[in-house]
Short mmCIF file of C-alpha atoms in Angstrom, two decimals:
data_model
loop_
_atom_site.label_atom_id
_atom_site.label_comp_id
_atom_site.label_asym_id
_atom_site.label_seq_id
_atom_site.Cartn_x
_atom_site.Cartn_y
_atom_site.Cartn_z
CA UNK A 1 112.34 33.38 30.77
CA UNK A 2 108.59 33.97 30.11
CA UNK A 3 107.39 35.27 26.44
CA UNK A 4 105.52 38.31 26.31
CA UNK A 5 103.08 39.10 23.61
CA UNK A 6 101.03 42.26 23.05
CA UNK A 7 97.42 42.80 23.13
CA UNK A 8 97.12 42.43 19.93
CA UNK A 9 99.62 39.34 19.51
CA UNK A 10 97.74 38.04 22.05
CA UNK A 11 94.49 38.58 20.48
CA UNK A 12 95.50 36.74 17.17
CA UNK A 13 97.38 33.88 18.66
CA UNK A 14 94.06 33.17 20.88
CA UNK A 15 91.73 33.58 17.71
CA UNK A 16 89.66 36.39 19.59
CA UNK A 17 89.16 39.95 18.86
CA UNK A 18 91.69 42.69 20.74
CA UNK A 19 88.20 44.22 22.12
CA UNK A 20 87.41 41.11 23.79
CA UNK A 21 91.09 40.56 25.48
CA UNK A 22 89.81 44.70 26.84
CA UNK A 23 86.62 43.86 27.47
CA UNK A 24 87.83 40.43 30.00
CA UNK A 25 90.78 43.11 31.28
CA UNK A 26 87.66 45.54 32.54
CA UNK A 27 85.89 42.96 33.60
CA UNK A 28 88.33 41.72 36.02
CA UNK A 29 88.75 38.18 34.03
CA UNK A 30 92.11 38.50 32.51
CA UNK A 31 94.24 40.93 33.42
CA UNK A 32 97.81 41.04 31.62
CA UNK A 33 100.28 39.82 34.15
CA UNK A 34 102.39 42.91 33.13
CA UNK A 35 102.68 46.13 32.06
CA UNK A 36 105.31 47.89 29.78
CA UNK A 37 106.95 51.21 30.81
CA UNK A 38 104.79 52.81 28.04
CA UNK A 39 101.60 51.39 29.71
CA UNK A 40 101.15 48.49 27.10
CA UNK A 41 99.73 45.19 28.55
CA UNK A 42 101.70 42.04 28.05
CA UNK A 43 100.30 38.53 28.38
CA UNK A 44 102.34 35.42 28.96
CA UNK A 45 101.83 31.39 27.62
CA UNK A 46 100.23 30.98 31.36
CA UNK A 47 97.42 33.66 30.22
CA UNK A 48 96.41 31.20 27.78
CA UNK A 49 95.59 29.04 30.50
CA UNK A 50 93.17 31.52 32.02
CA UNK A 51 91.92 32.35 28.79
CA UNK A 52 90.98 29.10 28.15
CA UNK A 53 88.85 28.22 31.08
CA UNK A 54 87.14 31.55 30.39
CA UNK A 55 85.65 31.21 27.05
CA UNK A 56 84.92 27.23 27.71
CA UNK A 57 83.10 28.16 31.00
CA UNK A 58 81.16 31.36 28.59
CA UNK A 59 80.59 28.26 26.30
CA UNK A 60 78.71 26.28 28.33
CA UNK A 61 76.72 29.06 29.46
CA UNK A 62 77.93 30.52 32.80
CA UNK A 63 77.53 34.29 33.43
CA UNK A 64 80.85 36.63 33.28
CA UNK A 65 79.97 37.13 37.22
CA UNK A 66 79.81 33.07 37.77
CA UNK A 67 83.06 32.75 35.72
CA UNK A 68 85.17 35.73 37.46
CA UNK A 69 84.48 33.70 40.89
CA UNK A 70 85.79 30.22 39.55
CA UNK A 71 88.76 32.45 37.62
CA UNK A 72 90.32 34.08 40.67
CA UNK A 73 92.87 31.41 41.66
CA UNK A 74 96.53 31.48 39.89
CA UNK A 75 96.38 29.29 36.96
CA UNK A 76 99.08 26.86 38.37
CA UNK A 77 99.31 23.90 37.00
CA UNK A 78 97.38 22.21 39.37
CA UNK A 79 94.38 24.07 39.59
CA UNK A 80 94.52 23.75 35.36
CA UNK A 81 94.37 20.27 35.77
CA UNK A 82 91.23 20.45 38.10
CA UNK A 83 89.53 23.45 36.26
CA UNK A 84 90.07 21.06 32.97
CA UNK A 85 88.64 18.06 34.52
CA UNK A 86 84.83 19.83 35.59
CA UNK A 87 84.90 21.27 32.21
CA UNK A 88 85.24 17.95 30.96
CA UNK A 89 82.49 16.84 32.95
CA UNK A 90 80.41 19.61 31.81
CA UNK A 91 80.70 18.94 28.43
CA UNK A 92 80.03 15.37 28.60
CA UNK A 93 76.78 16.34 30.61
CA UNK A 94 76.29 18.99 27.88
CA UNK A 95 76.47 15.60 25.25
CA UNK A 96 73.82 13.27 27.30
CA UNK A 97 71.78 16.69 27.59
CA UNK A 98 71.75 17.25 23.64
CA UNK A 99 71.13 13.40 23.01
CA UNK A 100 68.01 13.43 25.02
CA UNK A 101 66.67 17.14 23.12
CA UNK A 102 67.58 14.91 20.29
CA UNK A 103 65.48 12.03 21.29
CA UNK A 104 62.93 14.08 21.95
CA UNK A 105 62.69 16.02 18.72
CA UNK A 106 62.71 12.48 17.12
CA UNK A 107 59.80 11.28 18.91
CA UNK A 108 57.95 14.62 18.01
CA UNK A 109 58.56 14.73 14.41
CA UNK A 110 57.30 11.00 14.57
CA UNK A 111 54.60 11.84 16.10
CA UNK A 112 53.50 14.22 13.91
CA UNK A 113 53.89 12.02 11.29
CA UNK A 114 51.61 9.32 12.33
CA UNK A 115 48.77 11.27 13.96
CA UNK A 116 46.45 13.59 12.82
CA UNK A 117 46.05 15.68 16.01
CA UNK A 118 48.84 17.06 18.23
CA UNK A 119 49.87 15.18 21.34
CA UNK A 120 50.61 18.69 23.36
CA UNK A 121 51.84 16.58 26.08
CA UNK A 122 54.10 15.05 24.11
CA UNK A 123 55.16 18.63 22.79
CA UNK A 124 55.47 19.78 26.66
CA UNK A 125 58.05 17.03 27.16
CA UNK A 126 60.56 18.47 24.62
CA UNK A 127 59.81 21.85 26.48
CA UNK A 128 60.65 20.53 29.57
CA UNK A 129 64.33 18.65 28.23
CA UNK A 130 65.50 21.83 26.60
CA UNK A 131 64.56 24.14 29.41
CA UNK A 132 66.81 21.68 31.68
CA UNK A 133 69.95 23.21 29.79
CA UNK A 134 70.50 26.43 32.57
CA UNK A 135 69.57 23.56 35.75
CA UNK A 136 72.19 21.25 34.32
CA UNK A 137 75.11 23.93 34.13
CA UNK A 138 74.15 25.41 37.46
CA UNK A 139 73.75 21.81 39.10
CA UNK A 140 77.44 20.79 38.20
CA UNK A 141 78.78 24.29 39.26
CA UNK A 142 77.48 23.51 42.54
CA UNK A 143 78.95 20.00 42.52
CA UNK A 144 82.17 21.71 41.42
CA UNK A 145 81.89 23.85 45.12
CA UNK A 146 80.86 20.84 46.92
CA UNK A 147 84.14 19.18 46.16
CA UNK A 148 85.71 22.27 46.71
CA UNK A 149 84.70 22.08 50.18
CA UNK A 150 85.18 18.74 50.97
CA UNK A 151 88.85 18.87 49.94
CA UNK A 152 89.34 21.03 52.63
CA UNK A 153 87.73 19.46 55.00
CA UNK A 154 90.00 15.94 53.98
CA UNK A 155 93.29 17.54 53.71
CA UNK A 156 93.26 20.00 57.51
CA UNK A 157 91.08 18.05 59.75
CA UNK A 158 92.97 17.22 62.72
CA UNK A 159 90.67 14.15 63.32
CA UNK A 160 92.45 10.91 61.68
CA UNK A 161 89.33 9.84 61.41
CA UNK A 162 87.57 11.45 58.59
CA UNK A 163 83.92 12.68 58.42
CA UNK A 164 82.30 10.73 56.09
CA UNK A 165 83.70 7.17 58.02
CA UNK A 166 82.21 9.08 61.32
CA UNK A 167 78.67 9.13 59.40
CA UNK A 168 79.08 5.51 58.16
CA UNK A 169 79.30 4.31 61.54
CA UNK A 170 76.50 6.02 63.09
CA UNK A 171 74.04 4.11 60.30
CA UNK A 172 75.43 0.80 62.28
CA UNK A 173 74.95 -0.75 58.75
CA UNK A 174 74.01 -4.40 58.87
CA UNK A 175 74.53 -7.26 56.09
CA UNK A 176 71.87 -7.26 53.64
CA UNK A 177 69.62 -3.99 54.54
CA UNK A 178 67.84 -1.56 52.35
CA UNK A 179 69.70 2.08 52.78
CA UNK A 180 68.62 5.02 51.34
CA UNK A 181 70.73 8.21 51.19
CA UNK A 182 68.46 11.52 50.70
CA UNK A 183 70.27 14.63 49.13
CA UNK A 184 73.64 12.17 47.88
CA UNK A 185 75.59 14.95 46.31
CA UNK A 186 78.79 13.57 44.51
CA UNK A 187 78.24 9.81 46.70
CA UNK A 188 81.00 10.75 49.19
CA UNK A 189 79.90 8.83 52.21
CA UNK A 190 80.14 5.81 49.85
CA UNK A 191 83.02 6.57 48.28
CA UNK A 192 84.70 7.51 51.81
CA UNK A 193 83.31 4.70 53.92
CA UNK A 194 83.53 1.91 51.63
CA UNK A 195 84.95 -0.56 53.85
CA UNK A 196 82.41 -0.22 56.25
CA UNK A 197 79.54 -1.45 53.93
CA UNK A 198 78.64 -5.10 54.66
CA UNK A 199 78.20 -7.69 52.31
CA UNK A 200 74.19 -7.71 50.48
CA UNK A 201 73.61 -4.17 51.51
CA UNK A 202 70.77 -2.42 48.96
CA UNK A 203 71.85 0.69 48.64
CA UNK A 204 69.94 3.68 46.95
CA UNK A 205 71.85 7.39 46.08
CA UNK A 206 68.39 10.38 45.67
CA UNK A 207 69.16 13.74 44.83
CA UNK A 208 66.95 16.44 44.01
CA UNK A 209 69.66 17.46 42.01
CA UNK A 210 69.77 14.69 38.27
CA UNK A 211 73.15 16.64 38.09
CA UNK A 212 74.36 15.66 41.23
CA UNK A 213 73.01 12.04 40.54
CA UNK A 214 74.79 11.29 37.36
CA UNK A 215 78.22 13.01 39.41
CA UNK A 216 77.61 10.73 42.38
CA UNK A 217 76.71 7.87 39.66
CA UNK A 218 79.73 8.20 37.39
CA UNK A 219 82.08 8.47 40.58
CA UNK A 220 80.88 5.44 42.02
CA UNK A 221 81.27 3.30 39.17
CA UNK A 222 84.74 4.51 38.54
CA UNK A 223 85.68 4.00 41.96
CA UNK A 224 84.02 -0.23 40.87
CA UNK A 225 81.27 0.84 43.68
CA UNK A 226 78.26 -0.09 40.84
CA UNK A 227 76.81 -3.31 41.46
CA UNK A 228 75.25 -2.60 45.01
CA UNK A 229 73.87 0.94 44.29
CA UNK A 230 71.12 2.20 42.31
CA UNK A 231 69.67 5.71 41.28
CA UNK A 232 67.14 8.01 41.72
CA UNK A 233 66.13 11.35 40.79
CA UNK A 234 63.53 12.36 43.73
CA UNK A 235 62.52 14.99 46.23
CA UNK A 236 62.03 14.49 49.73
CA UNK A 237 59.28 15.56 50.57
CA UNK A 238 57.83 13.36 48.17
CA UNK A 239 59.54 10.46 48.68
CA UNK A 240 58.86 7.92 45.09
CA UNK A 241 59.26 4.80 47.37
CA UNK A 242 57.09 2.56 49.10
CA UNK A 243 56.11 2.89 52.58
CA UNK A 244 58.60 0.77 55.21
CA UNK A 245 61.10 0.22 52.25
CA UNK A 246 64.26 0.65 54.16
CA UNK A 247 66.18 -0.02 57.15
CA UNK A 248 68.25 3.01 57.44
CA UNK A 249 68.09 6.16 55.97
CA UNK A 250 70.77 9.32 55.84
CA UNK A 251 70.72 12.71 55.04
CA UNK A 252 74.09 14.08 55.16
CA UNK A 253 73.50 18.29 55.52
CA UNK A 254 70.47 18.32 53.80
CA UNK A 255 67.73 19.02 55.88
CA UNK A 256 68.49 22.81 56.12
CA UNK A 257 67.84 23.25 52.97
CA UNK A 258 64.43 21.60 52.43
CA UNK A 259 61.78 24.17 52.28
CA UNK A 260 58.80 22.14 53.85
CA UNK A 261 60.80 19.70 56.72
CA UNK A 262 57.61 18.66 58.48
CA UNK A 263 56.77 17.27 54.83
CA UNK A 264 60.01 15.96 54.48
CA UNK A 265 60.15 13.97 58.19
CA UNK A 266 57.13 12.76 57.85
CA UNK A 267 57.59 11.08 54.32
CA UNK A 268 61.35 10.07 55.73
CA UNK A 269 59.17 8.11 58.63
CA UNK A 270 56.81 7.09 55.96
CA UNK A 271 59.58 5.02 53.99
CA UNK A 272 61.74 3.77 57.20
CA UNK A 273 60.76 0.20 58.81
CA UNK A 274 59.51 0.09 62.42
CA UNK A 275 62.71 -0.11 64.48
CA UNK A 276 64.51 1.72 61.62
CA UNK A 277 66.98 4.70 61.64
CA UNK A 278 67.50 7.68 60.11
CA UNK A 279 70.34 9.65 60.35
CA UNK A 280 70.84 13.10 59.38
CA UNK A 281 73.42 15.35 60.10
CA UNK A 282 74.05 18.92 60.45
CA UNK A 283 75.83 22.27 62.11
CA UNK A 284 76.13 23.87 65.57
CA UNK A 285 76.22 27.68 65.72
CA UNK A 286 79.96 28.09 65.90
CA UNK A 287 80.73 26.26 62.61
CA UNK A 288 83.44 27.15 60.24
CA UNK A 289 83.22 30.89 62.46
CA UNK A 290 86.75 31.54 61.70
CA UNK A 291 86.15 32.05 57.97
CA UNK A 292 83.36 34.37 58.49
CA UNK A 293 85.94 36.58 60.76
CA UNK A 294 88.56 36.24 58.15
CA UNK A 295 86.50 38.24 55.45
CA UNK A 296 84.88 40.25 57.59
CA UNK A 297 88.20 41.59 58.72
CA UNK A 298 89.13 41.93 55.66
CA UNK A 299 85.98 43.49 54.22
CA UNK A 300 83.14 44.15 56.29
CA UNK A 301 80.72 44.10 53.24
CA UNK A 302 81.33 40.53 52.67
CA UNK A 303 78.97 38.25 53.17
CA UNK A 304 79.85 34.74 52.74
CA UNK A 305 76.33 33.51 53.11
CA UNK A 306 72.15 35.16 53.21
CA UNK A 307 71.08 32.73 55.52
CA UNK A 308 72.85 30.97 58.43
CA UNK A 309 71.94 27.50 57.88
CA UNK A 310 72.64 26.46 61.43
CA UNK A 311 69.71 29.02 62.22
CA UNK A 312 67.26 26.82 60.08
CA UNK A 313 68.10 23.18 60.98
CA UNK A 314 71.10 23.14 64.18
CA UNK A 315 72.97 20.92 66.56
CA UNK A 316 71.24 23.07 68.85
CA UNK A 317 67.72 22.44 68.70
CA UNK A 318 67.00 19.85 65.95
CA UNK A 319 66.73 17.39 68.37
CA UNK A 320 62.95 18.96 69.52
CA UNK A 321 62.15 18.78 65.77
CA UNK A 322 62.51 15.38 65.48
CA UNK A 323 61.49 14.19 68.27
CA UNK A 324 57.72 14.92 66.64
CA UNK A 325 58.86 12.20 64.12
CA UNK A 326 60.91 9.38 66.14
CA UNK A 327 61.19 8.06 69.16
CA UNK A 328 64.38 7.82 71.27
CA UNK A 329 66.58 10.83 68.96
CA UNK A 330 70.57 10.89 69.93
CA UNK A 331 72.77 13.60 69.77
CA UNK A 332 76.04 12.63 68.66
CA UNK A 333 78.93 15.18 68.42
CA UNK A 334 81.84 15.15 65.84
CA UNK A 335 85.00 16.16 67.28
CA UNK A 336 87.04 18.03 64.87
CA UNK A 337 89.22 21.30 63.97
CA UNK A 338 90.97 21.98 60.89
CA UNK A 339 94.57 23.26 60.65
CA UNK A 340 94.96 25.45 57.53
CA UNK A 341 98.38 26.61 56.88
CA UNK A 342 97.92 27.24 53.22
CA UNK A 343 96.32 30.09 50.88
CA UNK A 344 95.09 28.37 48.20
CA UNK A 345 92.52 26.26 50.03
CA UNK A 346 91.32 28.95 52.09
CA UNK A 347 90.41 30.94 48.88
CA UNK A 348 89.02 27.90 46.96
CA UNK A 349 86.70 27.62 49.59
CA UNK A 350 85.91 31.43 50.33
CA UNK A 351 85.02 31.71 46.67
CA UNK A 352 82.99 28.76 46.50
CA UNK A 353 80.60 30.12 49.09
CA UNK A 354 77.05 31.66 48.32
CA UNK A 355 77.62 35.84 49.26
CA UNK A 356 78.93 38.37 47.63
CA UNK A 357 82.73 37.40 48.15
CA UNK A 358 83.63 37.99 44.24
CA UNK A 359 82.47 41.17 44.01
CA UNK A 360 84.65 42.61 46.54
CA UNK A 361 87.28 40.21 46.20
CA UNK A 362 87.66 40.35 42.09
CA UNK A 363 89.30 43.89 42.06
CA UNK A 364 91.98 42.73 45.66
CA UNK A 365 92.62 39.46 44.91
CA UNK A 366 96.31 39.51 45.35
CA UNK A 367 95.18 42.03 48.46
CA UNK A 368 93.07 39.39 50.04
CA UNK A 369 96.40 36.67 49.71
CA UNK A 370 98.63 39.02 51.29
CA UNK A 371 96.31 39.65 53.86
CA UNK A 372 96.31 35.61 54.61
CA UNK A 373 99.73 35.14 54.28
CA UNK A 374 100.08 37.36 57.11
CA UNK A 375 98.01 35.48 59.30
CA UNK A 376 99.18 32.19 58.51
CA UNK A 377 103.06 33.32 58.67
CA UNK A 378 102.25 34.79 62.29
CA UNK A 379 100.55 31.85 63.51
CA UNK A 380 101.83 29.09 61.65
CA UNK A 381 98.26 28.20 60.53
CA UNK A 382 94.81 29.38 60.74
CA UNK A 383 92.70 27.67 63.00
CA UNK A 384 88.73 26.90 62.30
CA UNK A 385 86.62 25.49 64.50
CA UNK A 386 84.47 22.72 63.47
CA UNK A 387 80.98 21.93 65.37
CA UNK A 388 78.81 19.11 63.27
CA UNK A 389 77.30 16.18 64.63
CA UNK A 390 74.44 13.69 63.83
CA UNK A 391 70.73 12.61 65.02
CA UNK A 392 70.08 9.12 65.13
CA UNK A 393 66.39 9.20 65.11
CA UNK A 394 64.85 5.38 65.71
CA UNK A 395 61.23 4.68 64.17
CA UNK A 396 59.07 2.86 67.10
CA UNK A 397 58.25 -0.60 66.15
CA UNK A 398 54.86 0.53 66.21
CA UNK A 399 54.63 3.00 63.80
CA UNK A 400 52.66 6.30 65.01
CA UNK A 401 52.38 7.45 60.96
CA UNK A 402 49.13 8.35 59.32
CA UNK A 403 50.19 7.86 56.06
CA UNK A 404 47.21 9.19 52.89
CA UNK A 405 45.82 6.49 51.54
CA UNK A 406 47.37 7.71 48.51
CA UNK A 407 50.82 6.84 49.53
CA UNK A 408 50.05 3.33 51.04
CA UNK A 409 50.01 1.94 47.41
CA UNK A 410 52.73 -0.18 47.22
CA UNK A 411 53.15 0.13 43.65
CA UNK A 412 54.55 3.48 44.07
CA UNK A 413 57.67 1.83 45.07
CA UNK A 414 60.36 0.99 42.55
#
């Protein structure tokens, strides 16, 4: 039988003031998981739980609006386990972060030390470390929804063979190439496709992201992945690599989000080797539509997303883009549907979205289950259509780039 303590006894068993277990209550964070017949709340041990991942998460600096969308699932014991482990991560982020403002404040106070005159570039450096504090939290909360999504997408496809395998063999990897993944994310494709590497392969994991980097890093080398991969912190559309470095290239649904593409393409062509190929994949129209219809059913004010990303950079006319860039480009189509026939994923992945989903979901929560309960129970699962596919985009053997002098220094490569 479950214990029941008191606002207050709640209060003083969690070391926090009675206002603040109110104040969370109001705010949709914590509300008591029952109420007396005298209208008193009453909290239980699993409370604690909740309460816990709400003042870490306020710790390491998310907002109460940021913290009431990653608090709205039941604190089972599973999802404790997972919300424990990316506050773990967090933290040791958090610890690298605070060594390297440490470092820095070293090297000032040296410097000021040993020279007369300021070195204000020096000074602008330890700027620049401690301002990366809000980047680095918001980073890993987006790696926290990336895996969020790919979970889904592993445990109710219908396709035995899984995405991220798919990709691998479009790249047609060969022993001993140069790849070069673009926008890695948490190093999936690697992770995923790991038999498929051959032997001698030179592999190189860019983000934009250094957050997504050191996730994709750390995975990797847990996983024993180390020894053929190396690192790099780099944008796109200025690509820190020397022209014809590699012989294949991916970018697994980035290219929607990159703000100048013809910069992008043409510094991806830049890097390739004649007879090269890059492949990057992306979204039809019709993608994931079933989740869109769920919510808007639901609530017609949600929006699970400002821009339509399929709208930017599609399946349906991508090919004409890059077609400016290479020369043959192949469509190739994933076949896939996923088969959802549980709550908890659905809402994971609802929540983990861009829109405004929280703020009419936070006060209906246990509405919004119901309301998919029903569906699955009446159709035995919900089904989602899946339209995502590839470009396989060859570089002609003789190259058609007019690269900036500039960027034909081959020193710039590392």
């Amino acid at each position: 039988m479950s214990q029941y303590y008191t606002s207050g006894q709640f209060a003083k068993k969690a070391n926090i003031s009675i206002r603040t277990v109110r104040y969370y209550d109001c705010q949709g964070l914590l509300k008591p998981s029952h109420m007396s017949e005298k209208g008193y709340r009453l909290y239980t041990d699993s409370d604690f739980a909740k309460l816990q991942k709400i003042l870490t998460l306020k710790y390491l600096g998310f907002s109460l609006d940021e913290i009431r969308d990653m608090t709205l699932k039941e604190a089972d014991r599973e999802s404790l386990r997972d919300s424990l482990r990316m506050q773990l991560n967090l933290v040791r982020q958090k610890m690298i972060h605070w060594k390297l403002i440490e470092q820095s404040i070293e090297e000032t106070s040296r410097m000021l030390e040993q020279q007369e005159e300021i070195d204000w570039s020096g000074v602008l450096h330890l700027i620049h470390v401690a301002n990366m504090e809000k980047g680095l939290v918001e980073q890993y909360k987006n790696g926290h929804n990336i895996n969020i999504r790919i979970q889904l997408h592993k445990d109710h496809s219908i396709n035995p063979q899984g995405w991220f395998p798919w990709v691998m063999e479009q790249l047609q990897l060969q022993k001993g190439q140069r790849i070069l993944e673009i926008g890695c994310g948490n190093g999936e494709l690697w992770i995923a496709g790991r038999d498929q590497i051959p032997q001698g392969c030179q592999i190189t994991l860019s983000d934009l992201s250094a957050g997504m980097v050191a996730d994709a890093r750390s995975r990797l080398e847990e996983a024993g992945m180390e020894a053929d991969f190396s690192y790099e912190t780099a944008d796109c559309q200025d690509l820190p690599f020397a022209s014809e470095s590699f012989d294949r290239i991916a970018a697994n649904h980035v290219l929607f989000y990159v703000k100048n593409r013809k910069q992008a393409l043409s510094e991806i062509r830049r890097v390739l080797k004649p007879g090269g190929l890059f492949v990057c994949s992306t979204y039809g129209q019709d993608h994931m539509k079933e989740i869109t219809q769920l919510v808007k059913e639901f609530d017609s004010r949600i929006t699970l997303s400002d821009v339509n990303l399929p709208d930017l950079f599609g399946l349906e006319h991508g090919k004409e883009e890059l077609e400016a860039y290479f020369d043959p480009v192949r469509k190739e189509c994933y076949q896939d549907a996923l088969l959802v026939d549980q709550i908890e994923p659905l809402v994971d992945y609802i929540l983990s979205c861009h829109g405004n989903q929280r703020e009419y979901l936070k006060d209906n929560d246990s509405g919004f289950r119901s309301f998919l309960k029903g569906k699955i129970e009446k159709n035995g699962a919900i089904r989602i259509t899946k339209m995502a596919g590839v470009f396989c985009c060859r570089k002609a053997l003789e190259s058609r780039d007019e690269i900036p002098p500039q960027r034909k220094k081959e020193d710039i490569g590392r």
